Tab-separated table of C-alpha atoms in Angstrom:
chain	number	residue	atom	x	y	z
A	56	UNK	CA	-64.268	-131.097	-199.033
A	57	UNK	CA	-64.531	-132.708	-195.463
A	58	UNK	CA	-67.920	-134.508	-195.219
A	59	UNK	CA	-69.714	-132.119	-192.677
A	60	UNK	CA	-73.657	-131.665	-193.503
A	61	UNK	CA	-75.564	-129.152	-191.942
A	62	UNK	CA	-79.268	-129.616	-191.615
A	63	UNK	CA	-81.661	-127.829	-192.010
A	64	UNK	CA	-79.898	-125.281	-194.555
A	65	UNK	CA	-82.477	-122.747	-193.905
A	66	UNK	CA	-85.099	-122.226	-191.167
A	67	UNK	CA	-87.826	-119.642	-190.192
A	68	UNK	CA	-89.490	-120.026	-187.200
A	69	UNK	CA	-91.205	-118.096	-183.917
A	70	UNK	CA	-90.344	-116.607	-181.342
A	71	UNK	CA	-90.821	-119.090	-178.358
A	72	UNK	CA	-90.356	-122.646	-179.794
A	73	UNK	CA	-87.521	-124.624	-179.433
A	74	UNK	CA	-85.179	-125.467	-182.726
A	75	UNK	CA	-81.972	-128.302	-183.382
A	76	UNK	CA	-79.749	-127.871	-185.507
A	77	UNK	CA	-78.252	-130.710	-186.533
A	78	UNK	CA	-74.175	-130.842	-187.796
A	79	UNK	CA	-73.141	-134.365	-189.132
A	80	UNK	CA	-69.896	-135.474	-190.238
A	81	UNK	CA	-68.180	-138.476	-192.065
A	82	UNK	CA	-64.832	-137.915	-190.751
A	83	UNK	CA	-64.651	-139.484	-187.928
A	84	UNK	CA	-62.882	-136.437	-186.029
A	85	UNK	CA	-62.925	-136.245	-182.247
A	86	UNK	CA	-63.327	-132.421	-181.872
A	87	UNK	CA	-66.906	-130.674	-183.055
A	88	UNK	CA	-68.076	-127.048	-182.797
A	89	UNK	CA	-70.741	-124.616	-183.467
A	90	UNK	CA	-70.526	-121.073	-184.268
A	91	UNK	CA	-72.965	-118.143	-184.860
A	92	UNK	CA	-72.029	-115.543	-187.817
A	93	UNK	CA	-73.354	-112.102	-187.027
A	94	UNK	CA	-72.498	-109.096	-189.124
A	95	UNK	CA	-69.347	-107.214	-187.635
A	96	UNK	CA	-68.652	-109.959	-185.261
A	97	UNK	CA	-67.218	-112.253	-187.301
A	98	UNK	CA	-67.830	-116.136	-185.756
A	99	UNK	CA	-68.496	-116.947	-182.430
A	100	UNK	CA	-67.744	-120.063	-180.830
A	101	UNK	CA	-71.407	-121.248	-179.010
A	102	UNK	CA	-70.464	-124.530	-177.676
A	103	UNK	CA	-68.105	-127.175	-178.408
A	104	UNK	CA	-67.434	-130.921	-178.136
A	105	UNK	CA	-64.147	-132.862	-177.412
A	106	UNK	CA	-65.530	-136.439	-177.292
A	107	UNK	CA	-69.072	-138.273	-177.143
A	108	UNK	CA	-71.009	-136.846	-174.063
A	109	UNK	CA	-68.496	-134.497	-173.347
A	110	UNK	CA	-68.854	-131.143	-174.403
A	111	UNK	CA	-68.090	-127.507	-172.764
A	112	UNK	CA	-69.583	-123.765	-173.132
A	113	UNK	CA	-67.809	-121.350	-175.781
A	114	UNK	CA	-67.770	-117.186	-175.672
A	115	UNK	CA	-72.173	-116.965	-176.384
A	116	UNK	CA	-73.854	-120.220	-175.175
A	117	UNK	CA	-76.467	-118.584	-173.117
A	118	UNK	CA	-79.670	-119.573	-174.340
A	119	UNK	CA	-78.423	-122.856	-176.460
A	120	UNK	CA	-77.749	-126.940	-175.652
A	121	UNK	CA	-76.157	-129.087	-177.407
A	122	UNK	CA	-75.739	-133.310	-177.276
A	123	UNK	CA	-73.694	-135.703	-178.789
A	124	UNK	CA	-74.382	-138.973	-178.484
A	125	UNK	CA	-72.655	-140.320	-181.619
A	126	UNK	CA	-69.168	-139.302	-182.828
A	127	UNK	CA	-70.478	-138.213	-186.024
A	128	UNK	CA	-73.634	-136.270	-184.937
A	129	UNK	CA	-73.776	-132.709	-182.910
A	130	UNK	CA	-76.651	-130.984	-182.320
A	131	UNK	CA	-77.700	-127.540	-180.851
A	132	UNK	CA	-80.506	-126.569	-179.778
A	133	UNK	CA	-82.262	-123.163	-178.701
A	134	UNK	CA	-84.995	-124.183	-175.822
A	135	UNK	CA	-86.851	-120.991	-176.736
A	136	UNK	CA	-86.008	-119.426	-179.787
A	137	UNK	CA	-85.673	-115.246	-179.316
A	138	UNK	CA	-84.916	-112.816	-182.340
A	139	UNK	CA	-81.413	-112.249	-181.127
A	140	UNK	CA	-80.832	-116.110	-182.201
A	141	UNK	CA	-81.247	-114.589	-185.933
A	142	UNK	CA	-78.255	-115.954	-187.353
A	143	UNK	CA	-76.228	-118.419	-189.553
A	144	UNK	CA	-74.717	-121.319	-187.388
A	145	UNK	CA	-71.185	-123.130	-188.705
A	146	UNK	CA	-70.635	-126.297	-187.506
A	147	UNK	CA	-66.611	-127.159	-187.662
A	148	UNK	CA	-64.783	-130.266	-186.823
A	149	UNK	CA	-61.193	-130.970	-186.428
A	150	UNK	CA	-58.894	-133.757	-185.294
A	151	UNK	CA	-57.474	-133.830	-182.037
A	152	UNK	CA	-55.508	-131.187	-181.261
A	153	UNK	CA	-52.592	-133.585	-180.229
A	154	UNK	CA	-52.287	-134.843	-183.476
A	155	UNK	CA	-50.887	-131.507	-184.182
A	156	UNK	CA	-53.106	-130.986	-186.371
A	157	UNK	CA	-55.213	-127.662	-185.633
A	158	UNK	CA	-57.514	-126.996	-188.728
A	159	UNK	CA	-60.730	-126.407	-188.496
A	160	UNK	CA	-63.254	-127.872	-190.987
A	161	UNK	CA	-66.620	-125.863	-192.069
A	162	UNK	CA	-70.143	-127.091	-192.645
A	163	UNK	CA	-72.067	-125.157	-195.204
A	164	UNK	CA	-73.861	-123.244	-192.642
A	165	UNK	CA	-77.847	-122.737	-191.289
A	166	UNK	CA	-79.362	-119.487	-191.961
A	167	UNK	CA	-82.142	-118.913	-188.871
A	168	UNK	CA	-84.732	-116.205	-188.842
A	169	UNK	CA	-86.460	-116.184	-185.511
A	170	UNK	CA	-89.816	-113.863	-186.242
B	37	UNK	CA	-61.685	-111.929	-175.181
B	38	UNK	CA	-58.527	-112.219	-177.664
B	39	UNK	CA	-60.705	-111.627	-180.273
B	40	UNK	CA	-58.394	-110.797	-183.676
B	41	UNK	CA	-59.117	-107.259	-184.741
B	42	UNK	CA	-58.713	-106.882	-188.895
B	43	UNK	CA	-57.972	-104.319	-190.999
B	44	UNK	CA	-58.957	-103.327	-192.991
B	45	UNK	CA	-62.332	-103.935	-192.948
B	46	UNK	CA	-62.586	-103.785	-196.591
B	47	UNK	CA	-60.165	-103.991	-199.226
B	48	UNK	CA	-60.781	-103.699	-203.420
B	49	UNK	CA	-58.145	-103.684	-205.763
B	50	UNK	CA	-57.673	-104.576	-209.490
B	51	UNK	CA	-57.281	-108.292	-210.546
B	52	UNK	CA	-52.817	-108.621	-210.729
B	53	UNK	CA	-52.159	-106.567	-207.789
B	54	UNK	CA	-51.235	-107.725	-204.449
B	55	UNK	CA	-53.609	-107.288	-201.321
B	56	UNK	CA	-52.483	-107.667	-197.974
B	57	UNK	CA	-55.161	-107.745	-195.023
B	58	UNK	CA	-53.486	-107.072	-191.100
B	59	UNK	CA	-54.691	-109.109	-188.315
B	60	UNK	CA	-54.222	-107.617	-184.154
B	61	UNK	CA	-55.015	-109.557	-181.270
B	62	UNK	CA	-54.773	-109.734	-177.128
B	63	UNK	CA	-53.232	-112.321	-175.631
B	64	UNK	CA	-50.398	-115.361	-176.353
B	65	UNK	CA	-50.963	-117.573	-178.703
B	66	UNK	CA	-50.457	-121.199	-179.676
B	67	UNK	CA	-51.252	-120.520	-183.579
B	68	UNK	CA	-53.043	-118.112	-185.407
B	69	UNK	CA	-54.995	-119.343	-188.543
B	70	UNK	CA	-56.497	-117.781	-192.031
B	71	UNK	CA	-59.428	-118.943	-193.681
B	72	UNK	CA	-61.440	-117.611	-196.461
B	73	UNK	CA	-65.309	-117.026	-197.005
B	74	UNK	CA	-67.116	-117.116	-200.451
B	75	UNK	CA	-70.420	-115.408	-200.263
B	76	UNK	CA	-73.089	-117.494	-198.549
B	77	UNK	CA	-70.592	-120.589	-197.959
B	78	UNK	CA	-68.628	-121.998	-195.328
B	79	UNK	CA	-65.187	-120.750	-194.231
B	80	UNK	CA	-62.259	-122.868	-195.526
B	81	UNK	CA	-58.910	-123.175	-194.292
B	82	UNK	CA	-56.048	-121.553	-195.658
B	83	UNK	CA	-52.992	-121.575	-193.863
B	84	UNK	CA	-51.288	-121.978	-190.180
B	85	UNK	CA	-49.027	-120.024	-188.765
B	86	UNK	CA	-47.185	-121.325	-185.080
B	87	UNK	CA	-46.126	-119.291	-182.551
B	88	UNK	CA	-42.720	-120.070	-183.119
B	89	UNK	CA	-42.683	-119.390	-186.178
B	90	UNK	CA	-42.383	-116.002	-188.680
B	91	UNK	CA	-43.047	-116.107	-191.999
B	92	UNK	CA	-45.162	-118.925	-194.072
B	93	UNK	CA	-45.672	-119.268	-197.583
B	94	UNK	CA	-48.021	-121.311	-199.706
B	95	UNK	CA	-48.920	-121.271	-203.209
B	96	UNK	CA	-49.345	-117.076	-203.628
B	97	UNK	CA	-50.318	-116.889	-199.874
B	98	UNK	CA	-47.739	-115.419	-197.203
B	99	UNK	CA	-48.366	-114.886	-193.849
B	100	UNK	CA	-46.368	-112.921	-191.457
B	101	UNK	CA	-46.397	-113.320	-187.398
B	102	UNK	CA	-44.877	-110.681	-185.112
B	103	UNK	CA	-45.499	-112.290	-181.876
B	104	UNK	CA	-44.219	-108.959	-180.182
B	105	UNK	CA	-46.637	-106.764	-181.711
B	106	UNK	CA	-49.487	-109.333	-181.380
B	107	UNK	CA	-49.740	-108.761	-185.083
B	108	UNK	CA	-50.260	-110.802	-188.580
B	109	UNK	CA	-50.301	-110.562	-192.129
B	110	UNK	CA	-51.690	-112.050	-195.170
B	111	UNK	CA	-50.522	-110.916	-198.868
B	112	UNK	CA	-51.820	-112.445	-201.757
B	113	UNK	CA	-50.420	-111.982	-204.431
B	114	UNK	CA	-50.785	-111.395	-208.443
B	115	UNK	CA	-54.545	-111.650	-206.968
B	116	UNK	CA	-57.320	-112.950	-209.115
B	117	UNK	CA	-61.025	-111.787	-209.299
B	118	UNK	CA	-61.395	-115.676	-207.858
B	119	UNK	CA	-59.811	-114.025	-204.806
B	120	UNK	CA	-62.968	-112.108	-203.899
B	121	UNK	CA	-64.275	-113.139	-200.796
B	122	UNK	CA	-63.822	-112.496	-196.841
B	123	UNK	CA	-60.982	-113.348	-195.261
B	124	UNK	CA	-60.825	-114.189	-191.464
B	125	UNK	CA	-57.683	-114.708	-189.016
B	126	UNK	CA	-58.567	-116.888	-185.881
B	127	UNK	CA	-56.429	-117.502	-182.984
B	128	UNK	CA	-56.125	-120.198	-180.557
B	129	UNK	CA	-54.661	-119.445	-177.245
B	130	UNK	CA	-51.915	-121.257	-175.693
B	131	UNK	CA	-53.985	-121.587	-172.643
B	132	UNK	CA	-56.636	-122.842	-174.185
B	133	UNK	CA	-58.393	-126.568	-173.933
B	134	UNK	CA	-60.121	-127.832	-177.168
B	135	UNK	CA	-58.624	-126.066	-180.026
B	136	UNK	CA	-60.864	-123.058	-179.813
B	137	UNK	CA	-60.253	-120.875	-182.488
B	138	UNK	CA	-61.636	-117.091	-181.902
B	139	UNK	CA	-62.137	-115.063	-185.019
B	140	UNK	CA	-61.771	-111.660	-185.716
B	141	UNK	CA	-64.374	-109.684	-187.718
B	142	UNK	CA	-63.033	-109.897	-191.027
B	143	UNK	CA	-61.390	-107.934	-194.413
B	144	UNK	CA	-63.994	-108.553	-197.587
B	145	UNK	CA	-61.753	-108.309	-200.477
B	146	UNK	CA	-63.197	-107.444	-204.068
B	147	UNK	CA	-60.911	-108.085	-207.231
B	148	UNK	CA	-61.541	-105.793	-210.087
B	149	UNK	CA	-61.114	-107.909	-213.611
């Protein structure tokens, strides 16, 4: 398995305060992403990172950040959690894209429940 | 959106039979990817399909691309109650910056033993 960690694993928290997710990997790949899993939407890309500091918005980033200051750390966080953020978040990493190589590599995922 | 549409949505069939899941989506593509879900796991990779490219085979996986028809395949076959999961096709455009893979909704497969 590629060495992506996902923490926390599981989180409950309220509406109104702010959360980070944290996605860490051992790979040493250039590309990072997160995604939100909602029943009968399949994933959704959130936000996504091509390179230390640089990262760019995905199809539902409204309402979430994310920083990467390290290659092998991404996080996202929601400012101010809302029940719609109810969710399990993927983190993914591949290689660059110009390597030809275009798979995508899963954490184990973060189940949220925003009460 | 090029979201991939799948179908169907859900699939069961008895362990030795082969299941094939069908995979729609909008717009041109640079590659069009399968992965696989396990309940309450990550998704892994399973094979790549290229744009230029029509059939792929690998181990009892084949995948089929009709670039015309926006359309794809997957058939496993002699399928194994090990096969039971979800199975997802993701695209990535051939416009598209950053590998960006967008995923359809998913077929949940169930193999009878």
């Amino acid at each position: 398995d590629a060495g992506i960690t996902q923490s926390p694993r599981h989180k409950v928290t309220e509406t109104g305060t702010p959360v980070t997710l944290r996605c860490h990997q051992t790979e040493n790949h250039r590309y990072m992403y997160w995604y939100r899993q909602d029943p009968g939407h399949g994933l959704r890309l959130i936000h996504y990172s091509y390179g230390v500091k640089d990262t760019d918005k995905g199809e539902v980033s409204d309402g979430y950040s994310v920083s990467r200051s390290k290659t092998e750390d991404f996080l996202l966080t929601l400012e101010s959690a809302t029940s719609s953020q109810t969710s399990v978040y993927f983190c993914a990493i591949s290689e660059s894209p110009s390597q030809g190589t275009d798979t995508q590599y899963f954490g184990p995922g973060t189940r949220l429940t925003v009460l | 959106s090029q979201q991939g549409e799948e179908d169907p949505q859900a699939l069961s069939i008895q362990e030795g039979e082969n299941a094939t899941m069908n995979c729609s989506y909008k717009t041109s593509i640079n590659n069009l990817q399968w992965y696989r879900q396990n309940s309450g796991r990550g998704l892994v990779h399973l094979i790549l399909i290229r744009s230029n490219e029509r059939e792929k085979h690998s181990g009892r996986l084949r995948v089929t691309l009709d670039t015309s028809k926006k359309s794809s395949s997957l058939l496993i076959t002699a399928s194994r109650a090990a096969d039971t999961a979800s199975y997802f096709c993701a695209t990535v455009g051939s416009m598209e910056y950053g590998n960006k893979l967008v995923f359809g909704a998913g077929t949940i497969l169930r193999v009878k033993s």
